[in-house]
């Protein structure tokens, strides 16, 4: 199972903001920490704010911080919400000639859908807080000292 690039950026964002001592960070600071283009991080921050995972303060002293709800969110639930794809494979418009000729009696599509759900189910017991607390890589991130809040 491969995550969408957007889901990957969202996970990186919540992992950085969920790290102990991360505090409030700007989108630019997050982008630098996770090595992702700034515009991708801003889109992720907006979506995560909409989902209630992040609090965002605008302005000169603004930035994003993770909410308590965000810390308690299941990783599986978050990925289900972020992954907008309906199926693992696209059986429509397979090529210029139209839909896949096997679509009518194909069992693979249902099996792949079940496999995707099993993937998410394996992540359901993990919360964002748990993956942030147990990741040694996150504790090594060079958080900006000026922006850090308790």
Coordinates of N, CA and C in Angstrom, one line a residue:
X1 N 0.9 -1.2 0.0 CA 0.0 0.0 0.0 C 0.9 1.2 0.0
X2 N 0.6 2.1 -0.9 CA 1.4 3.4 -1.0 C 0.5 4.5 -0.6
X3 N 1.0 5.4 0.3 CA 0.3 6.6 0.7 C 0.3 7.6 -0.4
X4 N -0.7 8.4 -0.4 CA -0.6 9.5 -1.4 C 0.4 10.5 -0.9
X5 N 1.0 11.3 -1.7 CA 2.0 12.3 -1.4 C 1.4 13.3 -0.3
X6 N 0.1 13.6 -0.5 CA -0.5 14.6 0.4 C -0.7 14.0 1.8
X7 N -1.1 12.7 1.9 CA -1.2 12.0 3.2 C 0.2 12.0 3.9
X8 N 1.3 11.7 3.1 CA 2.6 11.7 3.6 C 3.0 13.0 4.2
X9 N 2.7 14.1 3.5 CA 3.1 15.5 4.0 C 2.3 15.7 5.3
X10 N 1.0 15.4 5.3 CA 0.2 15.6 6.5 C 0.7 14.8 7.7
X11 N 1.1 13.5 7.5 CA 1.7 12.8 8.6 C 3.0 13.4 9.1
X12 N 3.9 13.8 8.2 CA 5.1 14.4 8.6 C 4.8 15.7 9.4
X13 N 3.8 16.4 9.0 CA 3.5 17.7 9.7 C 3.0 17.4 11.1
X14 N 2.1 16.4 11.3 CA 1.6 16.1 12.6 C 2.7 15.5 13.5
X15 N 3.6 14.7 12.9 CA 4.6 14.1 13.7 C 5.6 15.2 14.2
X16 N 5.9 16.2 13.4 CA 6.7 17.3 13.8 C 6.0 18.1 14.9
X17 N 4.8 18.5 14.7 CA 4.1 19.3 15.6 C 3.7 18.5 16.9
X18 N 3.6 17.2 16.8 CA 3.3 16.4 17.9 C 4.5 16.0 18.8
X19 N 5.7 16.3 18.3 CA 6.9 16.0 19.0 C 7.0 16.8 20.3
X20 N 7.5 16.1 21.4 CA 7.6 16.9 22.7 C 8.4 18.1 22.5
X21 N 7.9 19.2 22.9 CA 8.6 20.5 22.9 C 8.5 21.2 21.5
X22 N 7.8 20.7 20.6 CA 7.7 21.4 19.3 C 7.0 22.8 19.4
X23 N 6.0 22.9 20.2 CA 5.3 24.2 20.3 C 4.6 24.6 19.0
X24 N 4.7 25.9 18.7 CA 4.0 26.5 17.6 C 5.1 26.7 16.5
X25 N 4.8 26.2 15.3 CA 5.8 26.4 14.2 C 5.1 27.0 13.0
X26 N 5.8 27.7 12.2 CA 5.2 28.2 10.9 C 5.3 27.1 9.9
X27 N 4.5 27.3 8.8 CA 4.6 26.4 7.7 C 6.0 26.3 7.1
X28 N 6.6 27.4 7.0 CA 8.0 27.5 6.5 C 8.9 26.7 7.4
X29 N 8.8 26.8 8.7 CA 9.7 26.0 9.6 C 9.4 24.5 9.5
X30 N 8.1 24.2 9.4 CA 7.8 22.8 9.2 C 8.4 22.2 7.9
X31 N 8.2 23.0 6.8 CA 8.7 22.6 5.5 C 10.2 22.3 5.6
X32 N 10.9 23.2 6.2 CA 12.4 23.0 6.4 C 12.7 21.8 7.2
X33 N 12.0 21.5 8.2 CA 12.2 20.4 9.1 C 12.0 19.0 8.4
X34 N 10.9 19.0 7.6 CA 10.6 17.7 7.0 C 11.0 17.6 5.5
X35 N 11.7 18.6 5.0 CA 12.2 18.5 3.7 C 11.2 18.4 2.6
X36 N 10.1 19.2 2.7 CA 9.0 19.2 1.8 C 8.8 20.6 1.3
X37 N 8.4 20.8 0.1 CA 8.1 22.2 -0.4 C 7.1 22.9 0.5
X38 N 7.3 24.2 0.7 CA 6.5 25.0 1.5 C 5.0 25.0 1.1
X39 N 4.7 25.1 -0.2 CA 3.3 25.1 -0.6 C 2.6 23.8 -0.3
X40 N 3.3 22.7 -0.3 CA 2.7 21.4 0.1 C 2.3 21.4 1.6
X41 N 3.2 21.9 2.4 CA 3.0 22.0 3.8 C 1.8 22.9 4.1
X42 N 1.7 24.1 3.4 CA 0.6 25.0 3.7 C -0.7 24.3 3.4
X43 N -0.8 23.5 2.3 CA -2.0 22.8 2.0 C -2.3 21.8 3.1
X44 N -1.3 21.1 3.6 CA -1.5 20.1 4.6 C -2.0 20.7 5.9
X45 N -1.4 21.9 6.3 CA -1.8 22.6 7.5 C -3.2 23.0 7.4
X46 N -3.7 23.5 6.2 CA -5.1 23.9 6.1 C -6.0 22.8 6.2
X47 N -5.7 21.6 5.6 CA -6.6 20.4 5.7 C -6.6 19.9 7.2
X48 N -5.4 19.9 7.8 CA -5.4 19.4 9.2 C -6.1 20.3 10.2
X49 N -6.1 21.6 9.9 CA -6.9 22.6 10.7 C -8.3 22.3 10.5
X50 N -8.8 22.1 9.3 CA -10.2 21.8 9.0 C -10.6 20.6 9.8
X51 N -9.7 19.6 9.9 CA -10.1 18.3 10.6 C -10.0 18.5 12.1
X52 N -9.5 19.6 12.6 CA -9.4 19.8 14.0 C -8.2 19.2 14.6
X53 N -7.2 18.8 13.8 CA -6.0 18.2 14.3 C -5.0 19.3 14.7
X54 N -5.1 20.5 14.0 CA -4.2 21.6 14.3 C -4.9 22.9 14.7
X55 N -4.3 23.7 15.5 CA -4.7 25.0 15.7 C -3.8 25.9 14.9
X56 N -4.3 26.9 14.3 CA -3.5 27.8 13.5 C -3.8 29.3 13.9
X57 N -2.7 30.0 14.1 CA -2.8 31.4 14.5 C -2.1 32.2 13.3
X58 N -2.8 33.1 12.8 CA -2.3 33.9 11.7 C -1.5 35.1 12.2
X59 N -0.8 35.7 11.4 CA -0.1 36.9 11.7 C 1.4 36.7 12.0
X60 N 2.0 37.8 12.4 CA 3.5 37.8 12.6 C 4.0 36.8 13.6
X61 N 3.2 36.6 14.7 CA 3.6 35.7 15.7 C 2.8 34.4 15.6
X62 N 2.3 34.1 14.4 CA 1.4 33.0 14.2 C 2.2 31.7 13.9
X63 N 1.4 30.7 13.7 CA 2.0 29.4 13.4 C 0.9 28.3 13.7
X64 N 1.4 27.1 13.5 CA 0.5 25.9 13.8 C 0.9 25.2 15.0
X65 N 0.0 24.6 15.7 CA 0.3 23.7 16.8 C -0.7 22.6 16.8
X66 N -0.3 21.5 17.4 CA -1.2 20.3 17.4 C -2.2 20.5 18.5
X67 N -3.4 20.0 18.3 CA -4.5 20.1 19.3 C -4.4 18.8 20.1
X68 N -5.1 18.8 21.3 CA -5.2 17.6 22.1 C -5.9 16.5 21.3
X69 N -7.0 16.9 20.6 CA -7.7 16.0 19.7 C -6.8 15.4 18.6
X70 N -5.9 16.2 18.1 CA -4.9 15.8 17.1 C -4.0 14.7 17.7
X71 N -3.5 14.9 18.9 CA -2.6 14.0 19.5 C -3.3 12.6 19.8
X72 N -4.6 12.7 20.1 CA -5.4 11.5 20.4 C -5.9 10.8 19.1
X73 N -5.8 11.4 18.0 CA -6.3 10.9 16.7 C -5.6 9.6 16.4
X74 N -6.4 8.6 15.9 CA -5.8 7.3 15.4 C -5.1 7.6 14.1
X75 N -4.0 7.0 13.9 CA -3.2 7.2 12.6 C -4.1 6.5 11.5
X76 N -4.7 5.4 11.8 CA -5.5 4.8 10.7 C -6.7 5.6 10.3
X77 N -7.4 6.2 11.3 CA -8.5 7.1 11.1 C -8.1 8.3 10.3
X78 N -6.9 8.9 10.7 CA -6.4 10.1 10.0 C -6.1 9.8 8.5
X79 N -5.5 8.6 8.3 CA -5.1 8.3 6.9 C -6.4 8.0 6.1
X80 N -7.4 7.3 6.7 CA -8.6 7.1 5.9 C -9.3 8.4 5.5
X81 N -9.2 9.4 6.3 CA -9.8 10.7 6.0 C -9.0 11.4 5.0
X82 N -7.7 11.3 5.0 CA -6.8 12.0 4.1 C -6.7 11.4 2.7
X83 N -6.9 10.1 2.6 CA -6.8 9.4 1.4 C -8.2 9.5 0.6
X84 N -8.2 10.3 -0.4 CA -9.5 10.5 -1.1 C -9.7 9.5 -2.2
X85 N -8.8 8.6 -2.4 CA -9.0 7.6 -3.5 C -10.1 6.6 -3.1
X86 N -10.9 6.3 -4.1 CA -12.0 5.4 -3.8 C -11.5 4.0 -3.9
X87 N -10.6 3.7 -4.8 CA -10.1 2.3 -5.0 C -8.6 2.4 -5.1
X88 N -8.0 1.2 -4.8 CA -6.5 1.1 -5.0 C -6.1 1.2 -6.4
X89 N -6.9 0.6 -7.3 CA -6.7 0.6 -8.7 C -7.9 1.4 -9.4
X90 N -7.6 2.0 -10.5 CA -8.6 2.7 -11.2 C -9.1 1.8 -12.4
X91 N -10.3 1.4 -12.3 CA -10.8 0.5 -13.3 C -11.6 1.2 -14.4
X92 N -11.7 2.5 -14.3 CA -12.4 3.3 -15.3 C -11.3 4.0 -16.1
X93 N -11.7 4.3 -17.4 CA -10.8 5.0 -18.3 C -9.4 4.4 -18.2
X94 N -9.3 3.1 -18.3 CA -8.0 2.4 -18.2 C -7.0 2.9 -19.3
X95 N -7.5 3.1 -20.4 CA -6.7 3.7 -21.5 C -7.6 4.4 -22.5
X96 N -7.2 4.7 -23.6 CA -8.0 5.5 -24.6 C -9.2 4.8 -25.0
X97 N -9.2 3.5 -24.9 CA -10.4 2.7 -25.4 C -11.5 2.6 -24.4
X98 N -11.3 3.1 -23.2 CA -12.4 3.1 -22.2 C -12.1 2.3 -20.9
X99 N -13.1 1.8 -20.3 CA -13.0 1.0 -19.0 C -12.3 -0.3 -19.2
X100 N -11.7 -0.8 -18.1 CA -11.0 -2.1 -18.1 C -12.0 -3.2 -18.6
X101 N -11.7 -4.0 -19.5 CA -12.6 -5.1 -20.0 C -12.9 -6.1 -18.9
X102 N -12.1 -6.2 -17.8 CA -12.3 -7.2 -16.8 C -13.2 -6.7 -15.6
X103 N -13.5 -5.4 -15.7 CA -14.2 -4.7 -14.6 C -15.5 -5.4 -14.2
X104 N -16.3 -6.0 -15.1 CA -17.5 -6.6 -14.8 C -17.5 -7.8 -13.9
X105 N -16.5 -8.7 -14.0 CA -16.4 -9.9 -13.2 C -15.1 -10.0 -12.4
X106 N -14.5 -8.9 -12.2 CA -13.2 -8.9 -11.5 C -13.3 -9.0 -10.0
X107 N -12.5 -9.9 -9.4 CA -12.5 -10.1 -7.9 C -11.4 -9.3 -7.3
X108 N -10.4 -8.9 -8.1 CA -9.2 -8.3 -7.5 C -9.6 -6.9 -6.9
X109 N -10.5 -6.2 -7.5 CA -10.9 -4.9 -6.9 C -11.4 -5.0 -5.5
X110 N -12.2 -5.9 -5.2 CA -12.7 -6.1 -3.8 C -11.6 -6.6 -2.9
X111 N -10.8 -7.5 -3.4 CA -9.7 -7.9 -2.5 C -8.7 -6.8 -2.2
X112 N -8.4 -5.9 -3.1 CA -7.5 -4.8 -2.9 C -8.2 -3.8 -1.9
X113 N -9.5 -3.6 -2.0 CA -10.2 -2.8 -1.1 C -10.1 -3.3 0.3
X114 N -10.3 -4.6 0.5 CA -10.1 -5.3 1.8 C -8.7 -5.2 2.3
X115 N -7.7 -5.3 1.4 CA -6.3 -5.2 1.8 C -6.0 -3.7 2.3
X116 N -6.6 -2.8 1.7 CA -6.4 -1.4 2.1 C -7.0 -1.2 3.5
X117 N -8.2 -1.7 3.7 CA -8.8 -1.5 5.0 C -8.0 -2.3 6.1
X118 N -7.5 -3.4 5.8 CA -6.6 -4.1 6.7 C -5.4 -3.3 7.1
X119 N -4.8 -2.6 6.1 CA -3.7 -1.7 6.3 C -4.1 -0.6 7.3
X120 N -5.2 0.0 7.1 CA -5.6 1.1 8.0 C -6.0 0.5 9.4
X121 N -6.6 -0.6 9.4 CA -6.9 -1.3 10.7 C -5.7 -1.6 11.5
X122 N -4.6 -1.9 10.9 CA -3.4 -2.2 11.6 C -2.8 -0.9 12.2
X123 N -3.2 0.3 11.7 CA -2.7 1.6 12.2 C -3.7 2.2 13.2
X124 N -4.9 1.6 13.3 CA -6.0 2.2 14.1 C -5.6 2.2 15.6
X125 N -4.9 1.2 16.2 CA -4.5 1.3 17.6 C -3.5 2.4 17.9
X126 N -2.7 2.9 16.9 CA -1.7 3.9 17.2 C -2.3 5.3 17.1
X127 N -2.0 6.1 18.1 CA -2.4 7.5 18.1 C -1.2 8.3 17.6
X128 N -1.5 9.5 17.1 CA -0.4 10.5 16.7 C 0.6 10.7 17.8
X129 N 0.1 10.8 19.0 CA 1.0 11.0 20.2 C 1.9 9.9 20.4
X130 N 1.5 8.7 20.2 CA 2.3 7.5 20.4 C 3.4 7.4 19.3
X131 N 3.1 7.7 18.1 CA 4.2 7.7 17.1 C 5.2 8.8 17.2
X132 N 4.7 9.9 17.9 CA 5.7 11.0 18.1 C 6.6 10.8 19.3
X133 N 6.0 10.2 20.3 CA 6.8 10.0 21.5 C 7.9 8.9 21.3
X134 N 7.6 7.9 20.5 CA 8.5 6.8 20.3 C 9.5 6.9 19.2
X135 N 9.5 8.0 18.5 CA 10.3 8.2 17.3 C 11.6 8.9 17.7
X136 N 12.8 8.2 17.7 CA 14.0 8.9 18.0 C 14.4 10.0 17.0
X137 N 14.0 9.8 15.7 CA 14.3 10.8 14.7 C 13.7 12.1 15.0
X138 N 12.5 12.1 15.6 CA 11.8 13.4 15.8 C 12.5 14.2 16.9
X139 N 13.0 13.5 17.9 CA 13.7 14.2 19.0 C 15.0 14.8 18.6
X140 N 15.5 14.4 17.4 CA 16.8 14.9 16.9 C 16.5 16.1 16.0
X141 N 15.3 16.4 15.6 CA 15.0 17.6 14.7 C 15.5 18.9 15.4
X142 N 16.1 19.7 14.6 CA 16.6 21.0 15.1 C 15.5 22.0 15.1
X143 N 14.6 21.9 16.1 CA 13.5 22.9 16.3 C 14.0 24.3 16.4
X144 N 13.4 25.3 15.8 CA 13.8 26.6 16.0 C 13.7 27.1 17.4
X145 N 14.7 27.6 18.0 CA 14.7 28.0 19.4 C 13.8 29.2 19.7
X146 N 13.7 30.1 18.7 CA 13.0 31.3 18.9 C 11.5 31.1 18.9
X147 N 11.0 30.1 18.2 CA 9.5 29.9 18.1 C 9.0 28.9 19.1
X148 N 9.9 28.2 19.8 CA 9.4 27.1 20.6 C 8.6 27.7 21.8
X149 N 7.5 27.0 22.1 CA 6.7 27.4 23.3 C 6.4 26.2 24.2
X150 N 6.2 26.4 25.4 CA 6.0 25.3 26.4 C 4.7 24.7 26.3

